[in-house]
Amino acid sequence: MNTDKPEVTALLNFLSKLGMQKFYPNQLTLQFLLEINKNSIYDEEVESLGKITSCFLRKIFKINVGCRNCIDLSNDGENDDLSDFDFSTADDCTDNVNPLDVTTAVFLCADNFLQQELAVKMSMCQFPVPLLLPHGNNSQCTLMLWALRDIVKEWCPHVLSESKGFVEKNVVQANMPFYSFVRLKNCSLSKSQVLNHVLSHGKYDTNTFLNKEMKGGATTKKIAYGLVEVFWFLPTGTKNLDIFPEPLAFANLRGDICESLAQFKFLFEVSTATFVFLDKVEKEEQAILTSVQDVRSKLFLVVNRKKGNDKEDMMSVKTVVKKMELSNSRIKSKNPKENVAEFSEKLCGSIRKTLTSGGNTVSIENMLDKAVELGLSVDESTSYDQKKAAEETTNGIDVESILDYKKQQLPLQGVKWKRLSQLEMEKCRLKKTGDDKLDEYKFQLHTEKQQIKEDFGKQKQSTAMKCFIEHLSKRDREKRDFFLKWMKLKLNAHLLSDSQLPLLRNKLREHWDKNEKDVKLIAELEKALLDSSLGIEHYMREMGLIYEFSVTSSETTADEISRLPGIAAEMLLDGHPLELLDGDASNIPERWVTDVLMELHKKVGGKSRLLVLTVLGVQSTGKSTLLNTMFGVQFPVSSGRCTRGAYMLFIRVGEDMQSDLNCDFIVLIDTEGLKSPLLAQLEDSYEHDNQLATFVIGLSDVAVINVAMENLAEMKDVLQIAAHAFLRMKQIGKKPVCHFVHQNVAAVSAHAKTMIERKHLLDQLNEMTQIAAEMENIPHIEAFTDVLDYDVETNNWNIPGLWHGTPPMAPVNTGYSEAVADFKKNLLKTMKRDRNNEISQIPEFIIWIKSLWKAVKYENFSFSFRNTLVANAYDNLCQQFCEWQWEFIKEIFSWQKTAQLEINNADTESHLQHLNELVESKKSEVCKKISDEETLMKQKLRDYYKKKNMHINLIRKYKIDFFNSISCLANEIRHSVKSKMDQTLHLRTFSKELQDKMSKYRTVIEDQVMKLVSDCKESKLSDEELREKFERMWTKETENVTDLKVQNICENIIMQLRKSFLNRKVNELFENIGDLKEIGKRGFEVRTEHKKEIEFLSCVSAGRIEEIQEIADNIIESCSRFVVDVAKTNTDYHESFIKDLLDKVDESLKKHKKLWNIKFEFDVKLHMCGIASREFLKMHKKFLSDNDPRAQLEKFKTQYLSEFLYLYKLRSADKRSRN
């Protein structure tokens, strides 16, 4: 860059005054501004010119519409004395800065990505944004196409107002009429002021374009001449509010067209119409105006007729009009009696006429060729290669549906990944075991899991993923960022233009509006809408899964795959979010997340102390906007997609704040909106929300609960379930700070007036916490504040509504940005005070993620319900139901033993027909008894649902399920008892048949021996040959004899143990049981982990352990005697024996409930089950041995063989004696 040119020197001098020269050109980065430091938190006074831009940037990142006012230097009223005032130099004061110069300077110094962010935030403030940016006294300018690409707007043209439709588009791609406003140097009428009136038309209070009547607007511009700003009018669909019926773009050229000729020619060429403001026309200006083409259709002259205008000035205007052959309708004169507001109505009328006459429309994207033709530079010209790479990667999305594209190009995150996630959950929870044997069921799950992993390992990378990974792997950070941004732009543009999405939404809305809803169809439509989303996060997820399941078959592949975590770590450091929890599959790729975070830990030299902040909220309560406003980040807000899950983003903490906050990074975790209507019909809706809330709150140092007052009840449901997570955090010494942010609360008295509501909420949360503590068996928890650091006075924040007016033309409310900034400042102050001892670095954070996710996976109860009250009510009913169930079983089992005794005692000589008739009569009798017990149990259930004050209404929807369970139970018992009756009859009849068979076998054997003796008159058989003959006969005669069924005692005991812990969080403990028969051989030893709570005094701790040990010894001694007594009864094993044993343990434990925890209960029961398994196994084996038909027959085998050998030898000896 040649700095000798005077215009460049002037630019550098001005930037130097503002303290921005070091960032020129384009050296100021987004990451630099996002860093958490004192400058970004505290509002410093603007004491010098060098502070102006930092004040502007700080406020624009807070989306504060007052950012353009950061031009006054604070002087505490020092210059108020007129005696010290120099009138001759007042207008040339070097301390005065025009806000347009500040905007121009910031854009000249910002890099491409910061320019995009600035444009988005300015657009949210309803400020115009740079379309053409001058470089140093208008020597050249750039079309800011790239800078504007991230601006997406919604509007409702009047043609869609009846159908309540809307349009959502990127503004650079939207075709709309484009109007340019320019001026000649002599014009005394402010075109910017007129434009503001045109855009407001008395219906909006707007100061969109800076003008002389606004703060700083009268100060002479230094570097903003030649700046072209663009602004969009967007209709709401309400005719009474909208000035124009369709969207329009307005461009405003700053300065004289003679000094900005290139800009004027460009604007005239691309515009639907150009309005030239003037008082008179000089020769040079006349030449410029007459040189352009299509003036009659595109040019309007706006003439300011002042009092005392000389005739020569008016003649100059008439001459130009005549020369250009302009009609009267193209001349808009403002007479001296008209004010600006009245005159602006004329211009509005002219603009509306051009709309009805079918003027041309244009998109900013299509202005590119014209800019190049006229010699203007284009800001995105440096990233064309990355644009092509993004197009190559996304090739195919325009040809096939998103769902088909994802199946082809992102195959790993399809059905199999979701199935694998379900298998991992089921392996932990074992909710669908059914009638399968537990070990066999676990083996089936493991086999299916391994098969899916093997399939994933064999999956080849798709074309899109090869291209994606190749371009991410490039070392040039800027090129990588350009590639990712182009990817995002391409995908967003496709989603916004996809005709299928509006059709799906309309179908869904139609079915929602029906009185009789087809729940299944709604669920299918919702799933289709979810499957139709596609963003960079899906490509990143696929990359993570490629790494997660990689089987490196070659060095090249291994090297390529091993680099992926490093790439993702660099992206995290560059401010890109990383998916932590895949919400579509409800799973975490642990290997991927672990290695990415460890790579980040290495890249920062081990300096990775973290402060984790999470925002949770019901969908559409503005939680992502809250995070974006607080920290200036770019978590996606609504843009036509519905992404599920949790994302984390790392923000660096500046050196000046690291010691105060005791961290190097703040980790922001943003989650999908909870209680989404879109997901409400999906099967796992409650479970998904509750898992997500528990997981992210568990990770947090600070949990921000974002609520709009109308969604308070729904958020409370989630919090009640999360209370279980808080309780577990409390048990291990972690107590997150909790803040409630109440959105859309604007009144200055809101804090005082909502105190009653806040205290009512706290009372309800206290009640829920107590219920959760009771369910978790944790005593001494009385209040919500026992598990969270929460103060009802200081931890509640009222935030006004986001918009000041009616979108899409409403700017962000200044009160919103100020309240959010105040919240952020106080939040970080709190963390300074509260984090003196807690230091968590990335390695510890990884361990915590894994252990917390493991705990979530093993949870099998609370997550399935809307809130703790529902879960507790359901749990109470389950416990009651179990008692009824076992009363039912024991009654029938008692009857069964009596009936079996009666059958066994029947007369031995009775005819078989009599036994059969007896058994059939007993079967009929038991069927009636079972029906009676079934009716009784159903009546108990009906009576239960009639009770009051037990939150019965919350679980009314489960009533049918419980009735069905009773019917199933009755059928199972009926089948079991009939089988037992048949088995008893079989044993009873078999004993008689066995006697008959013995006699028959004896006769047969004698006949065989006699025949053998007769056949072998001349031969002699050895004992071995005789035995062989006997074995063949024995096998043939006994092959149809059936064995008694052998029970799997250990598996049945484990199943009963599981039932005893129904709805309690012990699934993880069942994973490491091992061989049950080996448990309980040694004495039971109480450990520290068995105590109810952590003791801090060792003497107290030792005494408590001794007390618990004594309890355990007494329980085990008493229960062991019970087991031995049962085993001596010479009956077969029945599952009721274990039920009675476990009930006996429960009865003993209840007496000392405050001393022990659930781990102690589990270990004591497991110890007793180990002892019982060995005793009951011996009992079962003895029963089989005593009663098994084959075993009984085998007892006589030796006798029969001996008799056979004896008879043969006797006959042989007799034969010899006769000879």
Coordinates of N, CA and C in Angstrom, one line a residue, residues 972-1094:
E972 N -50.3 -65.3 33.7 CA -49.0 -65.9 34.0 C -49.2 -66.9 35.2
I973 N -49.9 -66.5 36.3 CA -50.1 -67.4 37.4 C -50.9 -68.6 37.0
R974 N -52.0 -68.3 36.3 CA -52.8 -69.4 35.8 C -52.0 -70.5 35.0
H975 N -51.2 -70.0 34.1 CA -50.3 -70.9 33.3 C -49.3 -71.7 34.2
S976 N -48.7 -70.9 35.2 CA -47.7 -71.5 36.1 C -48.3 -72.6 37.0
V977 N -49.5 -72.3 37.6 CA -50.1 -73.3 38.5 C -50.6 -74.5 37.7
K978 N -51.2 -74.3 36.5 CA -51.6 -75.5 35.7 C -50.4 -76.4 35.4
S979 N -49.2 -75.7 35.1 CA -48.0 -76.5 34.8 C -47.6 -77.3 36.0
K980 N -47.6 -76.7 37.2 CA -47.3 -77.3 38.4 C -48.2 -78.5 38.7
M981 N -49.5 -78.3 38.4 CA -50.4 -79.4 38.6 C -50.1 -80.6 37.7
D982 N -49.9 -80.2 36.4 CA -49.5 -81.3 35.5 C -48.2 -82.0 35.9
Q983 N -47.3 -81.2 36.4 CA -46.0 -81.8 36.8 C -46.2 -82.8 38.0
T984 N -47.0 -82.3 38.9 CA -47.3 -83.2 40.1 C -48.0 -84.5 39.7
L985 N -49.0 -84.3 38.8 CA -49.7 -85.5 38.3 C -48.8 -86.4 37.6
H986 N -47.9 -85.9 36.8 CA -46.9 -86.7 36.1 C -46.0 -87.5 37.1
L987 N -45.5 -86.8 38.1 CA -44.7 -87.4 39.1 C -45.5 -88.5 39.8
R988 N -46.8 -88.2 40.2 CA -47.6 -89.2 40.9 C -47.9 -90.4 40.1
T989 N -48.3 -90.2 38.8 CA -48.6 -91.3 38.0 C -47.4 -92.1 37.6
F990 N -46.3 -91.3 37.5 CA -45.0 -92.0 37.0 C -44.6 -93.0 38.0
S991 N -44.8 -92.8 39.3 CA -44.4 -93.7 40.3 C -45.1 -95.1 40.2
K992 N -46.4 -95.0 39.8 CA -47.1 -96.2 39.6 C -46.7 -96.9 38.3
E993 N -46.5 -96.0 37.3 CA -46.0 -96.6 36.0 C -44.6 -97.2 36.1
L994 N -43.8 -96.6 37.0 CA -42.5 -97.1 37.2 C -42.5 -98.5 37.8
Q995 N -43.4 -98.8 38.7 CA -43.5 -100.1 39.3 C -43.9 -101.1 38.3
D996 N -44.9 -100.7 37.5 CA -45.4 -101.6 36.4 C -44.2 -101.9 35.4
K997 N -43.5 -100.8 35.1 CA -42.4 -101.0 34.2 C -41.3 -101.9 34.8
M998 N -41.1 -101.8 36.1 CA -40.0 -102.6 36.7 C -40.4 -104.1 36.5
S999 N -41.6 -104.4 36.7 CA -42.1 -105.8 36.5 C -42.0 -106.2 35.1
K1000 N -42.3 -105.3 34.2 CA -42.3 -105.6 32.8 C -40.8 -105.8 32.4
Y1001 N -39.9 -104.8 32.8 CA -38.5 -104.9 32.5 C -38.0 -106.3 33.0
R1002 N -38.4 -106.7 34.2 CA -37.9 -107.9 34.7 C -38.2 -109.1 33.8
T1003 N -39.5 -109.1 33.4 CA -39.9 -110.2 32.5 C -39.2 -110.2 31.2
V1004 N -39.1 -109.0 30.7 CA -38.4 -108.8 29.4 C -36.9 -109.3 29.5
I1005 N -36.3 -108.9 30.6 CA -34.9 -109.2 30.8 C -34.8 -110.8 30.9
E1006 N -35.7 -111.4 31.7 CA -35.6 -112.9 31.8 C -35.8 -113.5 30.5
D1007 N -36.8 -113.0 29.7 CA -37.0 -113.6 28.4 C -35.8 -113.4 27.5
Q1008 N -35.2 -112.2 27.6 CA -34.0 -112.0 26.7 C -32.8 -112.9 27.1
V1009 N -32.8 -113.1 28.5 CA -31.7 -114.0 29.0 C -31.9 -115.5 28.5
M1010 N -33.2 -115.9 28.6 CA -33.5 -117.3 28.2 C -33.2 -117.4 26.7
K1011 N -33.6 -116.4 25.9 CA -33.4 -116.5 24.5 C -31.9 -116.5 24.2
L1012 N -31.2 -115.7 24.9 CA -29.7 -115.6 24.7 C -29.1 -116.9 25.1
V1013 N -29.5 -117.5 26.2 CA -28.9 -118.8 26.6 C -29.2 -119.9 25.5
S1014 N -30.5 -119.8 25.0 CA -30.9 -120.7 24.0 C -30.0 -120.6 22.7
D1015 N -29.8 -119.3 22.3 CA -29.1 -119.0 21.1 C -27.6 -119.3 21.2
C1016 N -27.1 -119.3 22.4 CA -25.7 -119.4 22.6 C -25.3 -120.8 23.3
K1017 N -26.0 -121.8 22.8 CA -25.7 -123.1 23.4 C -24.2 -123.5 23.3
E1018 N -23.7 -123.2 22.1 CA -22.3 -123.6 21.8 C -21.3 -122.5 22.1
S1019 N -21.7 -121.4 22.4 CA -20.8 -120.2 22.7 C -20.8 -119.7 24.1
K1020 N -19.8 -119.1 24.4 CA -19.7 -118.5 25.8 C -19.5 -117.0 25.7
L1021 N -20.3 -116.2 26.3 CA -20.2 -114.7 26.3 C -19.5 -114.2 27.6
S1022 N -18.6 -113.2 27.3 CA -17.9 -112.6 28.5 C -18.8 -111.7 29.2
D1023 N -18.5 -111.2 30.4 CA -19.2 -110.2 31.2 C -19.3 -108.9 30.4
E1024 N -18.3 -108.6 29.7 CA -18.2 -107.3 28.9 C -19.3 -107.4 27.8
E1025 N -19.4 -108.5 27.1 CA -20.3 -108.7 26.0 C -21.8 -108.6 26.6
L1026 N -21.9 -109.2 27.7 CA -23.2 -109.2 28.4 C -23.7 -107.8 28.7
R1027 N -22.7 -107.1 29.3 CA -23.0 -105.7 29.7 C -23.4 -104.8 28.4
E1028 N -22.7 -105.1 27.3 CA -23.0 -104.4 26.1 C -24.4 -104.7 25.6
K1029 N -24.8 -105.9 25.7 CA -26.2 -106.3 25.3 C -27.2 -105.6 26.2
F1030 N -26.9 -105.6 27.5 CA -27.8 -105.0 28.4 C -27.9 -103.5 28.2
E1031 N -26.8 -102.8 27.9 CA -26.8 -101.3 27.7 C -27.7 -101.0 26.5
R1032 N -27.6 -101.8 25.4 CA -28.4 -101.5 24.2 C -29.9 -101.6 24.6
M1033 N -30.2 -102.7 25.3 CA -31.6 -102.9 25.7 C -32.1 -101.7 26.6
W1034 N -31.2 -101.3 27.6 CA -31.6 -100.3 28.5 C -31.8 -98.9 27.8
T1035 N -30.9 -98.6 26.9 CA -31.1 -97.4 26.2 C -32.4 -97.3 25.4
K1036 N -32.7 -98.4 24.8 CA -33.9 -98.5 23.9 C -35.2 -98.3 24.8
E1037 N -35.2 -99.0 26.0 CA -36.4 -99.0 26.8 C -36.6 -97.7 27.6
T1038 N -35.5 -96.9 27.8 CA -35.6 -95.7 28.6 C -35.5 -94.4 27.8
E1039 N -35.4 -94.5 26.5 CA -35.1 -93.3 25.7 C -36.3 -92.3 25.8
N1040 N -37.5 -92.7 26.1 CA -38.6 -91.8 26.1 C -38.9 -91.2 27.5
V1041 N -38.1 -91.6 28.5 CA -38.3 -91.1 29.8 C -37.8 -89.6 29.9
T1042 N -38.7 -88.6 30.4 CA -38.3 -87.2 30.4 C -37.8 -86.8 31.7
D1043 N -36.9 -85.8 31.7 CA -36.3 -85.2 32.9 C -37.2 -84.1 33.5
L1044 N -37.0 -83.8 34.8 CA -37.6 -82.6 35.3 C -36.8 -81.4 34.9
K1045 N -37.5 -80.3 34.7 CA -36.9 -79.0 34.2 C -35.9 -78.5 35.3
V1046 N -34.7 -78.1 34.9 CA -33.7 -77.5 35.8 C -33.9 -76.0 35.8
Q1047 N -34.1 -75.4 36.9 CA -34.2 -73.9 37.0 C -32.9 -73.3 37.1
N1048 N -32.8 -72.0 36.5 CA -31.6 -71.2 36.7 C -31.8 -70.4 38.0
I1049 N -31.4 -70.9 39.1 CA -31.6 -70.3 40.4 C -31.0 -68.9 40.5
C1050 N -29.7 -68.8 40.1 CA -29.0 -67.5 40.2 C -29.7 -66.4 39.4
E1051 N -30.1 -66.8 38.2 CA -30.7 -65.7 37.3 C -32.0 -65.3 37.9
N1052 N -32.8 -66.2 38.5 CA -34.1 -65.9 39.1 C -33.9 -65.0 40.3
I1053 N -32.9 -65.3 41.1 CA -32.6 -64.5 42.3 C -32.2 -63.1 41.9
I1054 N -31.4 -62.9 40.9 CA -31.0 -61.6 40.4 C -32.2 -60.8 39.9
M1055 N -33.1 -61.5 39.2 CA -34.3 -60.9 38.7 C -35.2 -60.4 39.9
Q1056 N -35.3 -61.2 40.9 CA -36.1 -60.8 42.1 C -35.4 -59.6 42.8
L1057 N -34.0 -59.6 42.8 CA -33.3 -58.5 43.5 C -33.5 -57.2 42.7
R1058 N -33.6 -57.3 41.4 CA -33.9 -56.1 40.5 C -35.2 -55.6 40.9
K1059 N -36.2 -56.5 41.0 CA -37.6 -56.0 41.3 C -37.7 -55.3 42.6
S1060 N -36.8 -55.7 43.6 CA -36.9 -55.1 44.9 C -36.3 -53.7 44.9
F1061 N -35.6 -53.3 43.8 CA -35.1 -52.0 43.6 C -35.8 -51.2 42.5
L1062 N -37.1 -51.6 42.3 CA -37.8 -51.0 41.2 C -37.9 -49.5 41.3
N1063 N -37.5 -48.8 40.2 CA -37.6 -47.3 40.1 C -36.5 -46.7 40.9
R1064 N -35.5 -47.4 41.4 CA -34.4 -46.8 42.1 C -33.1 -46.9 41.3
K1065 N -32.2 -45.9 41.6 CA -31.1 -45.7 40.7 C -29.9 -46.6 41.0
V1066 N -30.0 -47.9 40.8 CA -29.0 -48.9 41.1 C -28.6 -49.7 39.9
N1067 N -29.1 -49.4 38.7 CA -28.8 -50.2 37.5 C -27.3 -50.4 37.3
E1068 N -26.5 -49.4 37.6 CA -25.1 -49.4 37.4 C -24.4 -50.5 38.4
L1069 N -25.0 -50.6 39.6 CA -24.4 -51.6 40.5 C -24.6 -53.0 40.1
F1070 N -25.7 -53.3 39.3 CA -25.9 -54.6 38.8 C -24.9 -55.1 37.7
E1071 N -24.2 -54.1 37.1 CA -23.2 -54.4 36.1 C -22.1 -55.3 36.5
N1072 N -21.6 -55.1 37.8 CA -20.4 -55.7 38.2 C -20.6 -56.8 39.3
I1073 N -21.8 -57.5 39.2 CA -22.1 -58.5 40.2 C -21.2 -59.7 40.1
G1074 N -21.0 -60.2 38.9 CA -20.2 -61.4 38.6 C -20.9 -62.7 39.0
D1075 N -20.2 -63.7 39.5 CA -20.8 -65.0 39.8 C -21.5 -64.9 41.2
L1076 N -22.9 -65.0 41.2 CA -23.6 -64.8 42.4 C -23.2 -65.8 43.5
K1077 N -22.9 -67.0 43.0 CA -22.6 -68.1 44.0 C -21.3 -67.9 44.7
E1078 N -20.5 -67.0 44.3 CA -19.2 -66.7 44.9 C -19.4 -65.5 46.0
I1079 N -20.5 -64.9 45.9 CA -20.8 -63.7 46.8 C -21.3 -64.2 48.2
G1080 N -20.8 -63.6 49.2 CA -21.3 -63.9 50.6 C -20.5 -65.0 51.2
K1081 N -19.4 -65.5 50.7 CA -18.6 -66.5 51.3 C -17.8 -66.0 52.4
R1082 N -17.5 -64.7 52.3 CA -16.7 -64.0 53.4 C -17.7 -63.2 54.2
G1083 N -17.2 -62.7 55.3 CA -18.1 -61.9 56.2 C -18.3 -60.5 55.5
F1084 N -19.5 -59.9 55.8 CA -19.8 -58.6 55.2 C -19.1 -57.5 56.0
E1085 N -18.5 -56.6 55.2 CA -17.7 -55.5 55.8 C -18.2 -54.2 55.4
V1086 N -18.6 -53.3 56.4 CA -19.2 -52.0 56.1 C -18.0 -51.1 55.8
R1087 N -18.2 -50.2 54.7 CA -17.2 -49.3 54.3 C -17.8 -47.9 54.4
T1088 N -16.9 -46.9 54.2 CA -17.3 -45.5 54.3 C -18.4 -45.1 53.3
E1089 N -18.4 -45.7 52.2 CA -19.4 -45.4 51.1 C -20.8 -45.8 51.5
H1090 N -20.9 -46.7 52.6 CA -22.2 -47.1 53.0 C -22.9 -46.2 53.9
K1091 N -22.2 -45.1 54.4 CA -22.8 -44.2 55.3 C -23.8 -43.3 54.6
K1092 N -24.7 -42.7 55.3 CA -25.7 -41.8 54.8 C -25.1 -40.5 54.2
E1093 N -24.2 -40.0 54.9 CA -23.6 -38.7 54.5 C -22.1 -38.7 54.9
I1094 N -21.4 -37.8 54.2 CA -20.0 -37.6 54.5 C -19.7 -37.1 55.9

